[in-house]
């Protein structure tokens, strides 16, 4: 009994509790994010959204989950049964396990690895493997096309995303998720202000990475029925959905940690804003994550889908070169600040303006090519 | 090089404009959805829906004088009026009245033809039935009007 109480007070109990909480709450949370998305989209489209199940449709996710659980589970005759069975599991496990590396606050995290963000990026891109395998194993045209698109999209946007993250990491000087936030606390600035271009690149690339509109080509309803999960139904389909929404949360968590100061309250050194720190850091973290999530839904409600060549052109002609230039820019700024005793703010301003001019140049070249090629 | 267009593109002016449009339209004032089974929609005054045979509100007798003008006016010839002569007065008295809604196009010519305002196209719009025969209304149905299920929630 004594040991048990000791265990409860130990660090390990907190970690295990957090794991259980993540695994238990995430499916429910994903369901409610779906509801949130439906509601917000409905608002933007001057509709009401789900209203029938519970007050204002609040019980809709539960009804949906029940429906999906008891729905007939179809495996196509010619499908590769084992891969078909296994693919959604890959997506879900990677998406859920990514949360182990996300620090919700200085005290609430499962593990703090010294290569945390690297691991997060790696494991969240393994999730695409589930999509590719699922599309392949269905043995059907549309899923295969969806999977192919997904693979191509991943290859091009993972690079841009990596470049954006590296720019942030140059500023942080560490790969550990907790340390990144701690550095932002010490420097009294969130990194999106240091390198807005990197933040922009990351946001765009993460939309593409999670297969969301306007980059939702792998599941383009108007072109590919439902894309890679056309042949999936019932619970396995629900797993894909869970994976998709969990990975949205993961990429937004990375964005929040790297660029938006993680669990920190805004403006910690402004005295009349001290009251903001009464709100616990976990809540700040979630608020920021949900702001990014809202932006994702907002994009979906606003932007039409890219054509595939436009997607690739944007990725390879603009995002990746700009990412490389931005790394050079941020690196130069840091060298100027450390070696030549410039103030960091001045160096960053100069370098960001330089990078922006190069971005204008890139866009101008693209525009010219477009005009020539028609 | 069109510099204005280029800068517009660089600062994502068009995208931000689009985002502002969708953001603005979230105001609850804009919502246009009718919660149909819960709240019944208001139908326009001139809407022509289910036909009705009117009774005299004082005596409760039918206003129809079995003149057969509606049946003659109907371009689809879907109205069949049955009558018999009353003993003594030789007055026409309505016996049956059939109205085939499945063929009706709600043109309202029968309504216009009626000299006593007995036949009228009302604002009722719930005309679904489980069979084709259900769309053929007899005199009783026409006098009573459709009785759709009312949902409370």
Coordinates of C-alpha atoms in Angstrom, one line a residue, chain A residues 172-335:
Chain A
X172 CA 16.3 27.4 -30.7
X173 CA 19.7 25.6 -30.9
X174 CA 18.2 22.4 -29.6
X175 CA 16.0 19.5 -30.8
X176 CA 14.3 18.8 -27.5
X177 CA 10.7 20.0 -27.5
X178 CA 10.8 21.3 -23.9
X179 CA 14.1 23.0 -24.5
X180 CA 12.7 24.8 -27.5
X181 CA 10.0 26.3 -25.4
X182 CA 12.4 27.2 -22.6
X183 CA 14.7 29.0 -25.1
X184 CA 11.7 31.0 -26.3
X185 CA 10.9 31.9 -22.6
X186 CA 14.5 33.0 -22.0
X187 CA 14.6 35.1 -25.2
X188 CA 11.2 36.7 -24.4
X189 CA 10.2 36.2 -28.0
X190 CA 8.3 33.5 -29.9
X191 CA 10.1 32.2 -32.9
X192 CA 7.3 33.1 -35.4
X193 CA 8.2 36.7 -34.8
X194 CA 11.9 35.9 -35.5
X195 CA 11.2 34.1 -38.7
X196 CA 7.7 34.6 -40.0
X197 CA 8.6 33.1 -43.4
X198 CA 9.5 29.8 -41.7
X199 CA 6.2 29.9 -39.8
X200 CA 4.3 30.5 -43.0
X201 CA 6.2 27.7 -44.8
X202 CA 5.5 25.3 -41.9
X203 CA 1.8 26.1 -41.9
X204 CA 1.4 25.6 -45.6
X205 CA 3.5 22.4 -45.6
X206 CA 1.6 21.0 -42.6
X207 CA -1.7 21.5 -44.4
X208 CA -0.3 19.5 -47.3
X209 CA 1.2 17.0 -44.9
X210 CA -2.1 16.2 -43.3
X211 CA -3.9 16.0 -46.6
X212 CA -6.3 18.8 -45.8
X213 CA -7.9 21.3 -48.2
X214 CA -6.7 23.0 -50.3
X215 CA -4.1 20.2 -50.6
X216 CA -6.5 17.3 -50.1
X217 CA -5.7 15.7 -53.4
X218 CA -5.3 12.2 -52.0
X219 CA -8.9 12.2 -50.9
X220 CA -10.3 14.6 -53.5
X221 CA -14.0 13.8 -53.4
X222 CA -14.8 15.3 -56.7
X223 CA -12.1 13.3 -58.5
X224 CA -11.3 10.1 -56.6
X225 CA -14.6 9.2 -54.8
X226 CA -12.9 9.2 -51.4
X227 CA -9.3 8.7 -52.4
X228 CA -7.2 6.2 -50.5
X229 CA -10.0 5.1 -48.2
X230 CA -12.7 4.5 -50.8
X231 CA -12.8 0.7 -50.1
X232 CA -12.8 1.2 -46.3
X233 CA -15.9 1.1 -44.2
X234 CA -16.9 0.8 -40.6
X235 CA -14.3 0.7 -37.9
X236 CA -11.2 0.6 -40.2
X237 CA -12.5 3.8 -41.9
X238 CA -13.0 5.3 -38.4
X239 CA -9.4 4.5 -37.7
X240 CA -8.3 6.4 -40.7
X241 CA -10.4 9.3 -39.6
X242 CA -8.9 9.2 -36.1
X243 CA -5.4 9.1 -37.6
X244 CA -6.2 12.1 -39.8
X245 CA -7.5 14.3 -37.1
X246 CA -4.8 13.2 -34.6
X247 CA -2.1 14.1 -37.0
X248 CA -3.6 17.5 -37.5
X249 CA -3.3 17.9 -33.8
X250 CA 0.3 16.7 -33.9
X251 CA 1.4 19.1 -36.6
X252 CA -0.4 22.0 -34.9
X253 CA 1.4 21.0 -31.6
X254 CA 4.7 21.1 -33.4
X255 CA 3.8 24.5 -34.8
X256 CA 2.8 25.8 -31.4
X257 CA 5.9 24.4 -29.7
X258 CA 8.4 25.6 -32.3
X259 CA 6.9 28.9 -33.4
X260 CA 4.2 30.0 -30.9
X261 CA 6.0 29.5 -27.6
X262 CA 4.4 26.2 -26.5
X263 CA 2.7 26.5 -23.2
X264 CA 3.9 30.0 -22.5
X265 CA 1.3 32.8 -21.9
X266 CA 1.6 35.7 -24.3
X267 CA 3.9 38.6 -23.3
X268 CA 5.3 37.2 -20.1
X269 CA 7.4 40.3 -19.4
X270 CA 4.7 42.9 -19.9
X271 CA 3.6 43.8 -16.3
X272 CA 0.0 44.6 -16.9
X273 CA -0.5 41.3 -18.8
X274 CA 0.7 39.3 -15.8
X275 CA -2.9 38.1 -15.1
X276 CA -2.7 35.9 -18.2
X277 CA -0.4 33.6 -16.3
X278 CA -3.2 32.6 -13.9
X279 CA -4.5 30.4 -16.7
X280 CA -2.5 27.1 -16.5
X281 CA 0.1 26.5 -19.2
X282 CA -1.7 23.3 -20.4
X283 CA -4.7 25.5 -21.3
X284 CA -2.5 28.0 -23.1
X285 CA -1.0 25.1 -25.1
X286 CA -4.4 23.8 -26.1
X287 CA -5.8 27.2 -26.9
X288 CA -2.9 27.8 -29.3
X289 CA -3.4 24.3 -30.9
X290 CA -7.0 25.0 -31.4
X291 CA -6.3 28.4 -33.0
X292 CA -4.2 26.6 -35.6
X293 CA -6.9 23.9 -35.9
X294 CA -9.4 26.6 -36.5
X295 CA -7.2 28.1 -39.2
X296 CA -7.0 24.6 -40.9
X297 CA -10.8 24.4 -40.9
X298 CA -11.0 28.0 -42.1
X299 CA -8.7 27.2 -45.0
X300 CA -10.9 24.3 -45.9
X301 CA -14.0 26.5 -45.9
X302 CA -12.3 29.1 -48.1
X303 CA -9.8 27.8 -50.6
X304 CA -10.6 25.6 -53.6
X305 CA -8.4 22.6 -54.2
X306 CA -5.1 22.8 -56.1
X307 CA -4.6 21.0 -59.3
X308 CA -1.8 18.4 -59.0
X309 CA 0.7 20.3 -61.2
X310 CA -0.1 23.5 -59.3
X311 CA 0.6 21.7 -56.1
X312 CA 3.9 20.3 -57.3
X313 CA 4.9 23.7 -58.8
X314 CA 4.2 25.4 -55.5
X315 CA 6.1 22.8 -53.6
X316 CA 9.2 22.5 -55.8
X317 CA 9.5 25.9 -57.4
X318 CA 8.6 28.1 -54.4
X319 CA 8.4 26.4 -51.0
X320 CA 11.6 24.3 -51.2
X321 CA 13.9 27.1 -52.6
X322 CA 12.4 29.6 -50.2
X323 CA 13.0 27.1 -47.3
X324 CA 16.6 26.8 -48.3
X325 CA 17.0 30.6 -48.6
X326 CA 15.3 31.1 -45.3
X327 CA 17.7 28.7 -43.5
X328 CA 20.6 30.7 -45.0
X329 CA 18.9 33.9 -43.9
X330 CA 18.2 32.9 -40.4
X331 CA 21.7 31.4 -40.1
X332 CA 23.3 34.6 -41.4
X333 CA 21.3 36.6 -38.8
X334 CA 22.5 34.3 -36.0
X335 CA 26.1 34.6 -37.2

